[in-house]
Amino acid sequence: MPQGTAIIKRCTQSSIGRAIALQLASDGFDIALAEDPSQQAELAALEYEITSKEVQCRSYFCDAAKEDEVKRLMDDLVADFGGIDVYAAQQMIKQGRGGRFICGNTMMALGGGILRHASAITSAAFAIRGLTQAAALELGAHNITVNSYACGMDSTEIVSVHLQRKKSKARHKIQEG
């Protein structure tokens, strides 16, 4: 008997999203994978891996910037799975059965100053943290828990650029010696 249905968005572009999808599948959740159409091959491989855990898994393509596509995605998920238990708060309110809303974040949400010249990502991370706290208060009345996780350094473009700059400065100091 499945634990419920979980929606995992951007599951192929991030090792974190992929790991969450696999863990929820291992925990017995049926999985709905939502991704950009350009990730079709990666999505098929992840769907195959998830179904080997003896849960249902379906892939959907959606541009999250287009409201009509997101609405269609939610309608399709409810039709296909009978409801949503993890992630989509508005749809969970309509269902009236509660659920879980999990936001991915970065360690920048824990405090600024971790990386220099990172005010944009730090402010975005604090916005997600604030939204998580406000949504927890608002959605708690509907038996929906809201949490976020702050992952450590991931191999992203901004981190790579930062590390390259540090290496370059260190080499320059050594050469000046």
PDB file of N, CA and C in Angstrom, residues 89 93 99-103 128-148:
ATOM      1  N   ALA A  89       0.802  22.538  -2.368  1.00  0.00           N
ATOM      2  CA  ALA A  89      -0.058  22.988  -1.275  1.00  0.00           C
ATOM      3  C   ALA A  89      -1.473  23.337  -1.716  1.00  0.00           C
ATOM      4  N   ILE A  93      -4.933  21.536  -0.338  1.00  0.00           N
ATOM      5  CA  ILE A  93      -6.020  22.203   0.384  1.00  0.00           C
ATOM      6  C   ILE A  93      -7.356  21.776  -0.207  1.00  0.00           C
ATOM      7  N   GLY A  99      -0.976  17.079   4.040  1.00  0.00           N
ATOM      8  CA  GLY A  99       0.166  16.616   3.281  1.00  0.00           C
ATOM      9  C   GLY A  99       1.447  17.301   3.696  1.00  0.00           C
ATOM     10  N   ARG A 100       2.447  17.245   2.858  1.00  0.00           N
ATOM     11  CA  ARG A 100       3.779  17.785   3.145  1.00  0.00           C
ATOM     12  C   ARG A 100       4.231  18.683   2.003  1.00  0.00           C
ATOM     13  N   PHE A 101       4.814  19.801   2.343  1.00  0.00           N
ATOM     14  CA  PHE A 101       5.383  20.727   1.374  1.00  0.00           C
ATOM     15  C   PHE A 101       6.853  20.862   1.732  1.00  0.00           C
ATOM     16  N   ILE A 102       7.736  20.446   0.837  1.00  0.00           N
ATOM     17  CA  ILE A 102       9.172  20.443   1.122  1.00  0.00           C
ATOM     18  C   ILE A 102       9.869  21.362   0.129  1.00  0.00           C
ATOM     19  N   CYS A 103      10.580  22.354   0.648  1.00  0.00           N
ATOM     20  CA  CYS A 103      11.277  23.323  -0.204  1.00  0.00           C
ATOM     21  C   CYS A 103      12.770  23.050  -0.166  1.00  0.00           C
ATOM     22  N   ILE A 128      13.292  32.202   0.463  1.00  0.00           N
ATOM     23  CA  ILE A 128      12.716  30.853   0.569  1.00  0.00           C
ATOM     24  C   ILE A 128      12.508  30.485   2.030  1.00  0.00           C
ATOM     25  N   ARG A 129      13.470  30.847   2.875  1.00  0.00           N
ATOM     26  CA  ARG A 129      13.348  30.570   4.310  1.00  0.00           C
ATOM     27  C   ARG A 129      12.129  31.291   4.891  1.00  0.00           C
ATOM     28  N   GLY A 130      11.966  32.569   4.544  1.00  0.00           N
ATOM     29  CA  GLY A 130      10.817  33.332   5.035  1.00  0.00           C
ATOM     30  C   GLY A 130       9.502  32.787   4.512  1.00  0.00           C
ATOM     31  N   LEU A 131       9.474  32.437   3.229  1.00  0.00           N
ATOM     32  CA  LEU A 131       8.269  31.860   2.642  1.00  0.00           C
ATOM     33  C   LEU A 131       7.915  30.543   3.324  1.00  0.00           C
ATOM     34  N   THR A 132       8.920  29.738   3.613  1.00  0.00           N
ATOM     35  CA  THR A 132       8.688  28.463   4.295  1.00  0.00           C
ATOM     36  C   THR A 132       8.049  28.686   5.658  1.00  0.00           C
ATOM     37  N   GLN A 133       8.578  29.636   6.414  1.00  0.00           N
ATOM     38  CA  GLN A 133       8.046  29.914   7.748  1.00  0.00           C
ATOM     39  C   GLN A 133       6.620  30.461   7.669  1.00  0.00           C
ATOM     40  N   ALA A 134       6.377  31.384   6.737  1.00  0.00           N
ATOM     41  CA  ALA A 134       5.034  31.951   6.595  1.00  0.00           C
ATOM     42  C   ALA A 134       4.037  30.900   6.109  1.00  0.00           C
ATOM     43  N   ALA A 135       4.457  30.087   5.143  1.00  0.00           N
ATOM     44  CA  ALA A 135       3.571  29.045   4.620  1.00  0.00           C
ATOM     45  C   ALA A 135       3.246  28.008   5.684  1.00  0.00           C
ATOM     46  N   ALA A 136       4.209  27.701   6.553  1.00  0.00           N
ATOM     47  CA  ALA A 136       3.958  26.746   7.644  1.00  0.00           C
ATOM     48  C   ALA A 136       2.825  27.255   8.534  1.00  0.00           C
ATOM     49  N   LEU A 137       2.852  28.549   8.839  1.00  0.00           N
ATOM     50  CA  LEU A 137       1.785  29.126   9.664  1.00  0.00           C
ATOM     51  C   LEU A 137       0.444  29.110   8.937  1.00  0.00           C
ATOM     52  N   GLU A 138       0.469  29.470   7.677  1.00  0.00           N
ATOM     53  CA  GLU A 138      -0.760  29.568   6.890  1.00  0.00           C
ATOM     54  C   GLU A 138      -1.370  28.200   6.579  1.00  0.00           C
ATOM     55  N   LEU A 139      -0.545  27.251   6.202  1.00  0.00           N
ATOM     56  CA  LEU A 139      -1.050  25.958   5.748  1.00  0.00           C
ATOM     57  C   LEU A 139      -1.237  24.946   6.873  1.00  0.00           C
ATOM     58  N   GLY A 140      -0.674  25.231   8.034  1.00  0.00           N
ATOM     59  CA  GLY A 140      -0.843  24.335   9.176  1.00  0.00           C
ATOM     60  C   GLY A 140      -2.305  24.101   9.518  1.00  0.00           C
ATOM     61  N   ALA A 141      -3.128  25.112   9.307  1.00  0.00           N
ATOM     62  CA  ALA A 141      -4.572  24.986   9.581  1.00  0.00           C
ATOM     63  C   ALA A 141      -5.232  23.943   8.677  1.00  0.00           C
ATOM     64  N   HIS A 142      -4.577  23.603   7.589  1.00  0.00           N
ATOM     65  CA  HIS A 142      -5.102  22.605   6.640  1.00  0.00           C
ATOM     66  C   HIS A 142      -4.384  21.264   6.796  1.00  0.00           C
ATOM     67  N   ASN A 143      -3.675  21.088   7.909  1.00  0.00           N
ATOM     68  CA  ASN A 143      -2.930  19.863   8.198  1.00  0.00           C
ATOM     69  C   ASN A 143      -1.830  19.599   7.159  1.00  0.00           C
ATOM     70  N   ILE A 144      -1.231  20.693   6.685  1.00  0.00           N
ATOM     71  CA  ILE A 144      -0.126  20.598   5.738  1.00  0.00           C
ATOM     72  C   ILE A 144       1.124  21.104   6.446  1.00  0.00           C
ATOM     73  N   THR A 145       2.127  20.258   6.558  1.00  0.00           N
ATOM     74  CA  THR A 145       3.390  20.696   7.154  1.00  0.00           C
ATOM     75  C   THR A 145       4.280  21.269   6.065  1.00  0.00           C
ATOM     76  N   VAL A 146       5.032  22.304   6.427  1.00  0.00           N
ATOM     77  CA  VAL A 146       5.921  22.960   5.471  1.00  0.00           C
ATOM     78  C   VAL A 146       7.318  22.987   6.069  1.00  0.00           C
ATOM     79  N   ASN A 147       8.279  22.456   5.351  1.00  0.00           N
ATOM     80  CA  ASN A 147       9.670  22.425   5.803  1.00  0.00           C
ATOM     81  C   ASN A 147      10.583  22.740   4.631  1.00  0.00           C
ATOM     82  N   SER A 148      11.808  23.115   4.951  1.00  0.00           N
ATOM     83  CA  SER A 148      12.814  23.263   3.904  1.00  0.00           C
ATOM     84  C   SER A 148      14.109  22.646   4.396  1.00  0.00           C
TER      85      SER A 148
END
